[in-house]
Amino acid sequence: MWVLFIGKLLVHKSNRQLSRTGYTLPMRYEDKKTGMAAWPTSIIAMLDTMKAYFPLKPETQASLATLAKPTNLAKGEYFLKSGDTPTSLAFVYSGLLRAFTTDVEGREYNKIFFAEGSFPAAMVALLTGEPSRFAIECLEDCQLLEINHAAYRQLLHESDDLKLFHIRYLEQNWIIEKERREVELVQADATDRYLAFLQRHPGLQERLPQYHIASHLGITPTQLSRIRKQILETA
Amino acid sequence: MWVLFIGKLLVHKSNRQLSRTGYTLPMRYEDKKTGMAAWPTSIIAMLDTMKAYFPLKPETQASLATLAKPTNLAKGEYFLKSGDTPTSLAFVYSGLLRAFTTDVEGREYNKIFFAEGSFPAAMVALLTGEPSRFAIECLEDCQLLEINHAAYRQLLHESDDLKLFHIRYLEQNWIIEKERREVELVQADATDRYLAFLQRHPGLQERLPQYHIASHLGITPTQLSRIRKQILETA
DNA sequence: CTTGTTCATTTACATAGGTTGATAAGGCTA
DNA sequence: TAGCCTTATCAACCTATGTAAATGAACAAG
């Protein structure tokens, strides 16, 4: 489902227009039939993504649309720097980001990549209110929708349907996904993890240098190179 | 907070009485002042644990009390077998359990230990409705409260306060804890993971054979033995 | 007390993966 | 075209950890 959706979103990339502090998009300010205000396609994409988790009432969708602020970031810019305390989360309309942490010896670990249709956030730091141990960096030019966390949290308490969306989202993206990842890190060797990564994220390898993939797998670029060589020789 | 609470719970262990299908506990069927029905201490312990996450209305607490069924399991018995589809979760009033998975080569990985005050469940299997890849085994005689998941889910949809408890619970025990675990597995070596385990779970080492701890750390008992030796030599 | 069982330790050897530095191989940019 | 980054590969060596088997220690059962 996600893969298909990402494919659909990518179609929009060609007619985007970048500007420094916010992007403009083909926008229908009035729906032809109802005469009501309509939303930019980025917000529609976000709401569609959310509704795939749990149906949202029109009022809830309207409130969410109000909270979502279009933001552009260029490749190399940071959505969040390590040590900063985050106040917002985001939706990726186009582009690619990584969340990574750096240990005492300066080694980076790429915890997750955020492609189109995902919600980059330093979740733990948002929940605890503490500075984030993770940084979130744009690996490509990005069109984001930025959402203030406190306002989202407020809306969460007011909207029953949003609570259920939130529970489903946490279940899918944290419980199920993180459990899979934990077991993989303990029981699978780096070769298996690499092959699993390729299968689970088709198209992502082409957008990433290998050292970023190696870091995500928890190995060095040297070792990933060995593994790739060995896979080619075996096949 | 958790540690203190577990300490308090352990006091009750001496006056528990084990029976095959359910346990009896010192129970005040009527509160002296109000004359209202009161709950067994195990249910009170569970509600106290839950209220530490989010305040629950008396009605919600009463509904939860109705759902909670006292269950005994002896050491070595399974709360859930691998491959079975779970229908319930539990609360640990006394005892200790482990959730583990077995890979194709038969190697076990102890994902988590459940001591007093925790909620053992094959969360992913409950959410997906699929057979569980994890088994949950009693490492000591256990007094549990068993809760039907479908009924809990129903109550979750009806109770606003329970939704917020549930979100807080997921955040604390899945998001924050699993992120810490993931980073630890990638960036810390086994010695650091062992020392961190001892700090984070005081008193648990004494209740577990080392091979269970080794499995939780993702290493062999042989390697844990080496690490322990080295720690003793260094100190 | 003796025996068997379980668990921790130890030894010798094997392997996955890290470290360092050299060497390509592409792409920009002047 | 020449030079300069960045990135991937490779080689040589090192280390943490796995594997398998032997030994020891604690302890329960007869």
mmCIF file of N, CA and C in Angstrom, chain A residues 54 101-103 105 107-112 123-125 127-128 133-134 153 156-157 160 163-164 166-168 170-172 174-187 215-219, chain B residues 54 101-103 105 107-112 123-125 127-128 133-134 153 156-157 160 163-164 166-168 170-172 174-187 215-219:
data_model
loop_
_atom_site.group_PDB
_atom_site.id
_atom_site.type_symbol
_atom_site.label_atom_id
_atom_site.label_comp_id
_atom_site.label_asym_id
_atom_site.label_seq_id
_atom_site.Cartn_x
_atom_site.Cartn_y
_atom_site.Cartn_z
ATOM 1 N N PHE A 54 -6.923 5.451 9.730
ATOM 2 C CA PHE A 54 -8.230 5.491 10.385
ATOM 3 C C PHE A 54 -9.039 6.630 9.751
ATOM 4 N N THR A 101 21.998 9.328 14.777
ATOM 5 C CA THR A 101 22.579 9.702 16.057
ATOM 6 C C THR A 101 24.075 9.437 16.001
ATOM 7 N N THR A 102 24.812 10.141 16.817
ATOM 8 C CA THR A 102 26.263 10.038 16.806
ATOM 9 C C THR A 102 26.732 9.607 18.192
ATOM 10 N N ASP A 103 27.560 8.561 18.242
ATOM 11 C CA ASP A 103 28.000 8.107 19.570
ATOM 12 C C ASP A 103 29.254 8.878 20.012
ATOM 13 N N GLU A 105 32.284 8.194 20.121
ATOM 14 C CA GLU A 105 33.457 8.135 19.245
ATOM 15 C C GLU A 105 33.202 8.789 17.880
ATOM 16 N N ARG A 107 30.868 8.029 15.700
ATOM 17 C CA ARG A 107 30.268 7.162 14.687
ATOM 18 C C ARG A 107 28.780 7.458 14.554
ATOM 19 N N GLU A 108 28.319 7.571 13.305
ATOM 20 C CA GLU A 108 26.901 7.846 13.070
ATOM 21 C C GLU A 108 26.115 6.552 12.885
ATOM 22 N N TYR A 109 24.863 6.590 13.325
ATOM 23 C CA TYR A 109 23.948 5.478 13.039
ATOM 24 C C TYR A 109 22.676 6.053 12.424
ATOM 25 N N ASN A 110 22.401 5.681 11.188
ATOM 26 C CA ASN A 110 21.178 6.109 10.509
ATOM 27 C C ASN A 110 20.023 5.226 10.949
ATOM 28 N N LYS A 111 19.209 5.755 11.832
ATOM 29 C CA LYS A 111 18.136 4.937 12.372
ATOM 30 C C LYS A 111 17.057 4.671 11.332
ATOM 31 N N ILE A 112 16.704 5.697 10.583
ATOM 32 C CA ILE A 112 15.585 5.539 9.647
ATOM 33 C C ILE A 112 15.676 6.584 8.539
ATOM 34 N N MET A 123 10.526 11.547 17.755
ATOM 35 C CA MET A 123 9.389 11.190 18.586
ATOM 36 C C MET A 123 9.709 11.185 20.067
ATOM 37 N N VAL A 124 10.822 10.576 20.422
ATOM 38 C CA VAL A 124 11.160 10.470 21.840
ATOM 39 C C VAL A 124 11.381 11.843 22.451
ATOM 40 N N ALA A 125 12.101 12.697 21.746
ATOM 41 C CA ALA A 125 12.359 14.031 22.273
ATOM 42 C C ALA A 125 11.065 14.842 22.379
ATOM 43 N N LEU A 127 8.156 13.618 23.001
ATOM 44 C CA LEU A 127 7.386 13.073 24.125
ATOM 45 C C LEU A 127 7.978 13.479 25.466
ATOM 46 N N THR A 128 9.305 13.471 25.548
ATOM 47 C CA THR A 128 9.939 13.757 26.832
ATOM 48 C C THR A 128 10.185 15.245 27.032
ATOM 49 N N ARG A 133 18.536 13.317 20.830
ATOM 50 C CA ARG A 133 19.814 12.686 20.531
ATOM 51 C C ARG A 133 19.952 12.440 19.035
ATOM 52 N N PHE A 134 18.835 12.568 18.323
ATOM 53 C CA PHE A 134 18.855 12.361 16.880
ATOM 54 C C PHE A 134 18.811 13.684 16.137
ATOM 55 N N ARG A 153 -1.005 17.834 19.708
ATOM 56 C CA ARG A 153 -1.342 17.154 20.960
ATOM 57 C C ARG A 153 -2.685 17.645 21.507
ATOM 58 N N LEU A 156 -5.311 16.210 19.468
ATOM 59 C CA LEU A 156 -5.396 14.785 19.796
ATOM 60 C C LEU A 156 -6.339 14.565 20.979
ATOM 61 N N HIS A 157 -6.227 15.427 21.981
ATOM 62 C CA HIS A 157 -7.084 15.282 23.152
ATOM 63 C C HIS A 157 -8.544 15.599 22.842
ATOM 64 N N ASP A 160 -11.671 12.297 18.984
ATOM 65 C CA ASP A 160 -11.693 10.859 19.191
ATOM 66 C C ASP A 160 -11.112 10.100 17.995
ATOM 67 N N LYS A 163 -7.348 10.289 17.967
ATOM 68 C CA LYS A 163 -6.741 9.378 18.945
ATOM 69 C C LYS A 163 -6.578 7.996 18.325
ATOM 70 N N LEU A 164 -7.609 7.545 17.643
ATOM 71 C CA LEU A 164 -7.544 6.193 17.076
ATOM 72 C C LEU A 164 -6.579 6.135 15.898
ATOM 73 N N HIS A 166 -3.932 7.917 15.789
ATOM 74 C CA HIS A 166 -2.627 7.983 16.451
ATOM 75 C C HIS A 166 -2.217 6.615 16.989
ATOM 76 N N ILE A 167 -3.161 5.933 17.593
ATOM 77 C CA ILE A 167 -2.875 4.591 18.106
ATOM 78 C C ILE A 167 -2.481 3.661 16.955
ATOM 79 N N ARG A 168 -3.237 3.696 15.871
ATOM 80 C CA ARG A 168 -2.904 2.846 14.722
ATOM 81 C C ARG A 168 -1.528 3.192 14.151
ATOM 82 N N LEU A 170 1.039 4.566 15.707
ATOM 83 C CA LEU A 170 2.082 4.073 16.613
ATOM 84 C C LEU A 170 2.231 2.566 16.478
ATOM 85 N N GLU A 171 1.120 1.868 16.407
ATOM 86 C CA GLU A 171 1.170 0.410 16.302
ATOM 87 C C GLU A 171 1.912 -0.029 15.047
ATOM 88 N N GLN A 172 1.555 0.586 13.919
ATOM 89 C CA GLN A 172 2.178 0.167 12.655
ATOM 90 C C GLN A 172 3.654 0.549 12.586
ATOM 91 N N TRP A 174 5.749 1.897 14.979
ATOM 92 C CA TRP A 174 6.653 1.741 16.108
ATOM 93 C C TRP A 174 6.620 0.316 16.629
ATOM 94 N N ILE A 175 5.463 -0.165 16.977
ATOM 95 C CA ILE A 175 5.424 -1.487 17.591
ATOM 96 C C ILE A 175 5.817 -2.558 16.584
ATOM 97 N N ILE A 176 5.086 -2.671 15.501
ATOM 98 C CA ILE A 176 5.349 -3.744 14.554
ATOM 99 C C ILE A 176 6.709 -3.564 13.896
ATOM 100 N N GLU A 177 6.996 -2.372 13.429
ATOM 101 C CA GLU A 177 8.236 -2.127 12.709
ATOM 102 C C GLU A 177 9.465 -2.246 13.625
ATOM 103 N N LYS A 178 9.372 -1.708 14.816
ATOM 104 C CA LYS A 178 10.530 -1.732 15.706
ATOM 105 C C LYS A 178 10.812 -3.130 16.234
ATOM 106 N N GLU A 179 9.761 -3.909 16.424
ATOM 107 C CA GLU A 179 9.997 -5.276 16.869
ATOM 108 C C GLU A 179 10.715 -6.071 15.786
ATOM 109 N N ARG A 180 10.269 -5.893 14.549
ATOM 110 C CA ARG A 180 10.924 -6.549 13.434
ATOM 111 C C ARG A 180 12.394 -6.149 13.380
ATOM 112 N N ARG A 181 12.644 -4.886 13.526
ATOM 113 C CA ARG A 181 14.006 -4.363 13.450
ATOM 114 C C ARG A 181 14.886 -4.926 14.578
ATOM 115 N N GLU A 182 14.348 -4.962 15.784
ATOM 116 C CA GLU A 182 15.111 -5.451 16.936
ATOM 117 C C GLU A 182 15.539 -6.896 16.727
ATOM 118 N N VAL A 183 14.594 -7.724 16.308
ATOM 119 C CA VAL A 183 14.903 -9.136 16.087
ATOM 120 C C VAL A 183 15.925 -9.283 14.975
ATOM 121 N N GLU A 184 15.758 -8.490 13.937
ATOM 122 C CA GLU A 184 16.676 -8.532 12.806
ATOM 123 C C GLU A 184 18.106 -8.192 13.252
ATOM 124 N N LEU A 185 18.230 -7.177 14.073
ATOM 125 C CA LEU A 185 19.564 -6.754 14.513
ATOM 126 C C LEU A 185 20.248 -7.843 15.336
ATOM 127 N N VAL A 186 19.473 -8.592 16.101
ATOM 128 C CA VAL A 186 20.072 -9.614 16.955
ATOM 129 C C VAL A 186 20.301 -10.919 16.196
ATOM 130 N N GLN A 187 19.315 -11.337 15.419
ATOM 131 C CA GLN A 187 19.376 -12.698 14.874
ATOM 132 C C GLN A 187 19.889 -12.791 13.449
ATOM 133 N N SER A 215 25.556 2.458 7.291
ATOM 134 C CA SER A 215 25.314 2.992 8.626
ATOM 135 C C SER A 215 23.958 2.531 9.161
ATOM 136 N N HIS A 216 22.967 2.461 8.268
ATOM 137 C CA HIS A 216 21.648 1.987 8.690
ATOM 138 C C HIS A 216 21.693 0.511 9.088
ATOM 139 N N LEU A 217 22.540 -0.253 8.403
ATOM 140 C CA LEU A 217 22.638 -1.680 8.705
ATOM 141 C C LEU A 217 23.506 -1.946 9.937
ATOM 142 N N GLY A 218 24.180 -0.927 10.418
ATOM 143 C CA GLY A 218 25.042 -1.094 11.590
ATOM 144 C C GLY A 218 26.409 -1.662 11.239
ATOM 145 N N ILE A 219 26.875 -1.459 10.002
ATOM 146 C CA ILE A 219 28.200 -1.923 9.598
ATOM 147 C C ILE A 219 28.962 -0.781 8.922
ATOM 148 N N PHE B 54 -1.954 7.517 33.310
ATOM 149 C CA PHE B 54 -2.989 8.527 33.061
ATOM 150 C C PHE B 54 -4.143 8.263 34.031
ATOM 151 N N THR B 101 11.920 -15.504 20.928
ATOM 152 C CA THR B 101 11.660 -16.029 19.593
ATOM 153 C C THR B 101 12.812 -16.944 19.210
ATOM 154 N N THR B 102 12.551 -17.857 18.319
ATOM 155 C CA THR B 102 13.537 -18.850 17.912
ATOM 156 C C THR B 102 13.762 -18.723 16.417
ATOM 157 N N ASP B 103 15.031 -18.594 16.005
ATOM 158 C CA ASP B 103 15.272 -18.454 14.566
ATOM 159 C C ASP B 103 15.371 -19.820 13.891
ATOM 160 N N GLU B 105 17.742 -21.552 12.850
ATOM 161 C CA GLU B 105 18.758 -22.475 13.357
ATOM 162 C C GLU B 105 18.499 -22.899 14.813
ATOM 163 N N ARG B 107 18.190 -20.970 17.435
ATOM 164 C CA ARG B 107 18.727 -20.071 18.459
ATOM 165 C C ARG B 107 17.611 -19.211 19.036
ATOM 166 N N GLU B 108 17.580 -19.103 20.366
ATOM 167 C CA GLU B 108 16.563 -18.294 21.017
ATOM 168 C C GLU B 108 17.057 -16.866 21.251
ATOM 169 N N TYR B 109 16.131 -15.918 21.191
ATOM 170 C CA TYR B 109 16.439 -14.545 21.579
ATOM 171 C C TYR B 109 15.395 -14.079 22.580
ATOM 172 N N ASN B 110 15.839 -13.779 23.786
ATOM 173 C CA ASN B 110 14.944 -13.264 24.823
ATOM 174 C C ASN B 110 14.735 -11.776 24.615
ATOM 175 N N LYS B 111 13.589 -11.426 24.072
ATOM 176 C CA LYS B 111 13.360 -10.022 23.748
ATOM 177 C C LYS B 111 13.163 -9.190 25.001
ATOM 178 N N ILE B 112 12.413 -9.710 25.949
ATOM 179 C CA ILE B 112 12.084 -8.903 27.133
ATOM 180 C C ILE B 112 11.688 -9.813 28.277
ATOM 181 N N MET B 123 2.280 -8.272 21.564
ATOM 182 C CA MET B 123 1.599 -7.093 21.040
ATOM 183 C C MET B 123 1.392 -7.159 19.532
ATOM 184 N N VAL B 124 2.430 -7.500 18.812
ATOM 185 C CA VAL B 124 2.329 -7.497 17.356
ATOM 186 C C VAL B 124 1.289 -8.516 16.891
ATOM 187 N N ALA B 125 1.313 -9.698 17.459
ATOM 188 C CA ALA B 125 0.356 -10.729 17.056
ATOM 189 C C ALA B 125 -1.069 -10.317 17.413
ATOM 190 N N LEU B 127 -2.164 -7.301 17.478
ATOM 191 C CA LEU B 127 -2.565 -6.238 16.559
ATOM 192 C C LEU B 127 -2.865 -6.774 15.165
ATOM 193 N N THR B 128 -2.061 -7.726 14.721
ATOM 194 C CA THR B 128 -2.233 -8.223 13.351
ATOM 195 C C THR B 128 -3.215 -9.381 13.277
ATOM 196 N N ARG B 133 5.153 -14.928 16.628
ATOM 197 C CA ARG B 133 6.494 -15.470 16.471
ATOM 198 C C ARG B 133 7.173 -15.591 17.836
ATOM 199 N N PHE B 134 6.589 -14.953 18.839
ATOM 200 C CA PHE B 134 7.154 -15.007 20.181
ATOM 201 C C PHE B 134 6.375 -15.954 21.066
ATOM 202 N N ARG B 153 -10.086 -3.876 23.717
ATOM 203 C CA ARG B 153 -10.143 -3.014 22.534
ATOM 204 C C ARG B 153 -11.505 -2.300 22.449
ATOM 205 N N LEU B 156 -11.509 0.303 24.946
ATOM 206 C CA LEU B 156 -10.624 1.373 24.484
ATOM 207 C C LEU B 156 -11.379 2.354 23.596
ATOM 208 N N HIS B 157 -12.230 1.831 22.712
ATOM 209 C CA HIS B 157 -12.981 2.703 21.809
ATOM 210 C C HIS B 157 -14.035 3.516 22.552
ATOM 211 N N ASP B 160 -12.508 7.532 26.695
ATOM 212 C CA ASP B 160 -11.531 8.540 26.335
ATOM 213 C C ASP B 160 -10.285 8.478 27.212
ATOM 214 N N LYS B 163 -8.064 5.589 26.200
ATOM 215 C CA LYS B 163 -7.294 5.881 24.991
ATOM 216 C C LYS B 163 -6.010 6.621 25.357
ATOM 217 N N LEU B 164 -6.140 7.594 26.246
ATOM 218 C CA LEU B 164 -4.954 8.392 26.584
ATOM 219 C C LEU B 164 -3.978 7.581 27.432
ATOM 220 N N HIS B 166 -3.587 4.442 27.017
ATOM 221 C CA HIS B 166 -3.007 3.531 26.042
ATOM 222 C C HIS B 166 -1.908 4.222 25.240
ATOM 223 N N ILE B 167 -2.163 5.445 24.840
ATOM 224 C CA ILE B 167 -1.139 6.202 24.102
ATOM 225 C C ILE B 167 0.099 6.394 24.970
ATOM 226 N N ARG B 168 -0.092 6.786 26.214
ATOM 227 C CA ARG B 168 1.051 6.978 27.117
ATOM 228 C C ARG B 168 1.826 5.668 27.317
ATOM 229 N N LEU B 170 1.997 3.058 25.283
ATOM 230 C CA LEU B 170 2.755 2.746 24.073
ATOM 231 C C LEU B 170 3.985 3.633 23.966
ATOM 232 N N GLU B 171 3.823 4.898 24.262
ATOM 233 C CA GLU B 171 4.941 5.831 24.164
ATOM 234 C C GLU B 171 6.074 5.433 25.101
ATOM 235 N N GLN B 172 5.735 5.134 26.340
ATOM 236 C CA GLN B 172 6.768 4.813 27.322
ATOM 237 C C GLN B 172 7.437 3.465 27.026
ATOM 238 N N TRP B 174 7.095 1.338 24.325
ATOM 239 C CA TRP B 174 7.453 0.928 22.975
ATOM 240 C C TRP B 174 8.326 1.979 22.307
ATOM 241 N N ILE B 175 7.856 3.197 22.262
ATOM 242 C CA ILE B 175 8.629 4.197 21.524
ATOM 243 C C ILE B 175 9.941 4.500 22.234
ATOM 244 N N ILE B 176 9.858 4.982 23.449
ATOM 245 C CA ILE B 176 11.070 5.394 24.152
ATOM 246 C C ILE B 176 11.972 4.200 24.415
ATOM 247 N N GLU B 177 11.419 3.132 24.928
ATOM 248 C CA GLU B 177 12.216 1.976 25.298
ATOM 249 C C GLU B 177 12.816 1.279 24.074
ATOM 250 N N LYS B 178 12.030 1.134 23.023
ATOM 251 C CA LYS B 178 12.531 0.407 21.855
ATOM 252 C C LYS B 178 13.576 1.214 21.097
ATOM 253 N N GLU B 179 13.437 2.524 21.109
ATOM 254 C CA GLU B 179 14.460 3.334 20.452
ATOM 255 C C GLU B 179 15.786 3.207 21.193
ATOM 256 N N ARG B 180 15.725 3.277 22.518
ATOM 257 C CA ARG B 180 16.920 3.101 23.318
ATOM 258 C C ARG B 180 17.560 1.753 23.015
ATOM 259 N N ARG B 181 16.742 0.742 22.946
ATOM 260 C CA ARG B 181 17.237 -0.618 22.705
ATOM 261 C C ARG B 181 17.877 -0.731 21.320
ATOM 262 N N GLU B 182 17.247 -0.152 20.324
ATOM 263 C CA GLU B 182 17.761 -0.243 18.961
ATOM 264 C C GLU B 182 19.141 0.394 18.860
ATOM 265 N N VAL B 183 19.267 1.584 19.420
ATOM 266 C CA VAL B 183 20.549 2.281 19.352
ATOM 267 C C VAL B 183 21.606 1.499 20.119
ATOM 268 N N GLU B 184 21.215 0.961 21.256
ATOM 269 C CA GLU B 184 22.135 0.179 22.075
ATOM 270 C C GLU B 184 22.660 -1.025 21.301
ATOM 271 N N LEU B 185 21.767 -1.708 20.605
ATOM 272 C CA LEU B 185 22.177 -2.906 19.871
ATOM 273 C C LEU B 185 23.176 -2.566 18.767
ATOM 274 N N VAL B 186 23.012 -1.402 18.154
ATOM 275 C CA VAL B 186 23.901 -1.047 17.053
ATOM 276 C C VAL B 186 25.203 -0.434 17.555
ATOM 277 N N GLN B 187 25.106 0.474 18.510
ATOM 278 C CA GLN B 187 26.282 1.274 18.845
ATOM 279 C C GLN B 187 27.063 0.789 20.060
ATOM 280 N N SER B 215 21.240 -14.360 26.227
ATOM 281 C CA SER B 215 20.329 -14.382 25.086
ATOM 282 C C SER B 215 19.665 -13.023 24.897
ATOM 283 N N HIS B 216 19.345 -12.365 26.008
ATOM 284 C CA HIS B 216 18.745 -11.034 25.907
ATOM 285 C C HIS B 216 19.734 -10.017 25.339
ATOM 286 N N LEU B 217 21.018 -10.199 25.662
ATOM 287 C CA LEU B 217 22.045 -9.272 25.179
ATOM 288 C C LEU B 217 22.443 -9.569 23.734
ATOM 289 N N GLY B 218 21.992 -10.693 23.216
ATOM 290 C CA GLY B 218 22.341 -11.055 21.844
ATOM 291 C C GLY B 218 23.700 -11.712 21.731
ATOM 292 N N ILE B 219 24.185 -12.338 22.811
ATOM 293 C CA ILE B 219 25.467 -13.043 22.785
ATOM 294 C C ILE B 219 25.293 -14.446 23.364
#
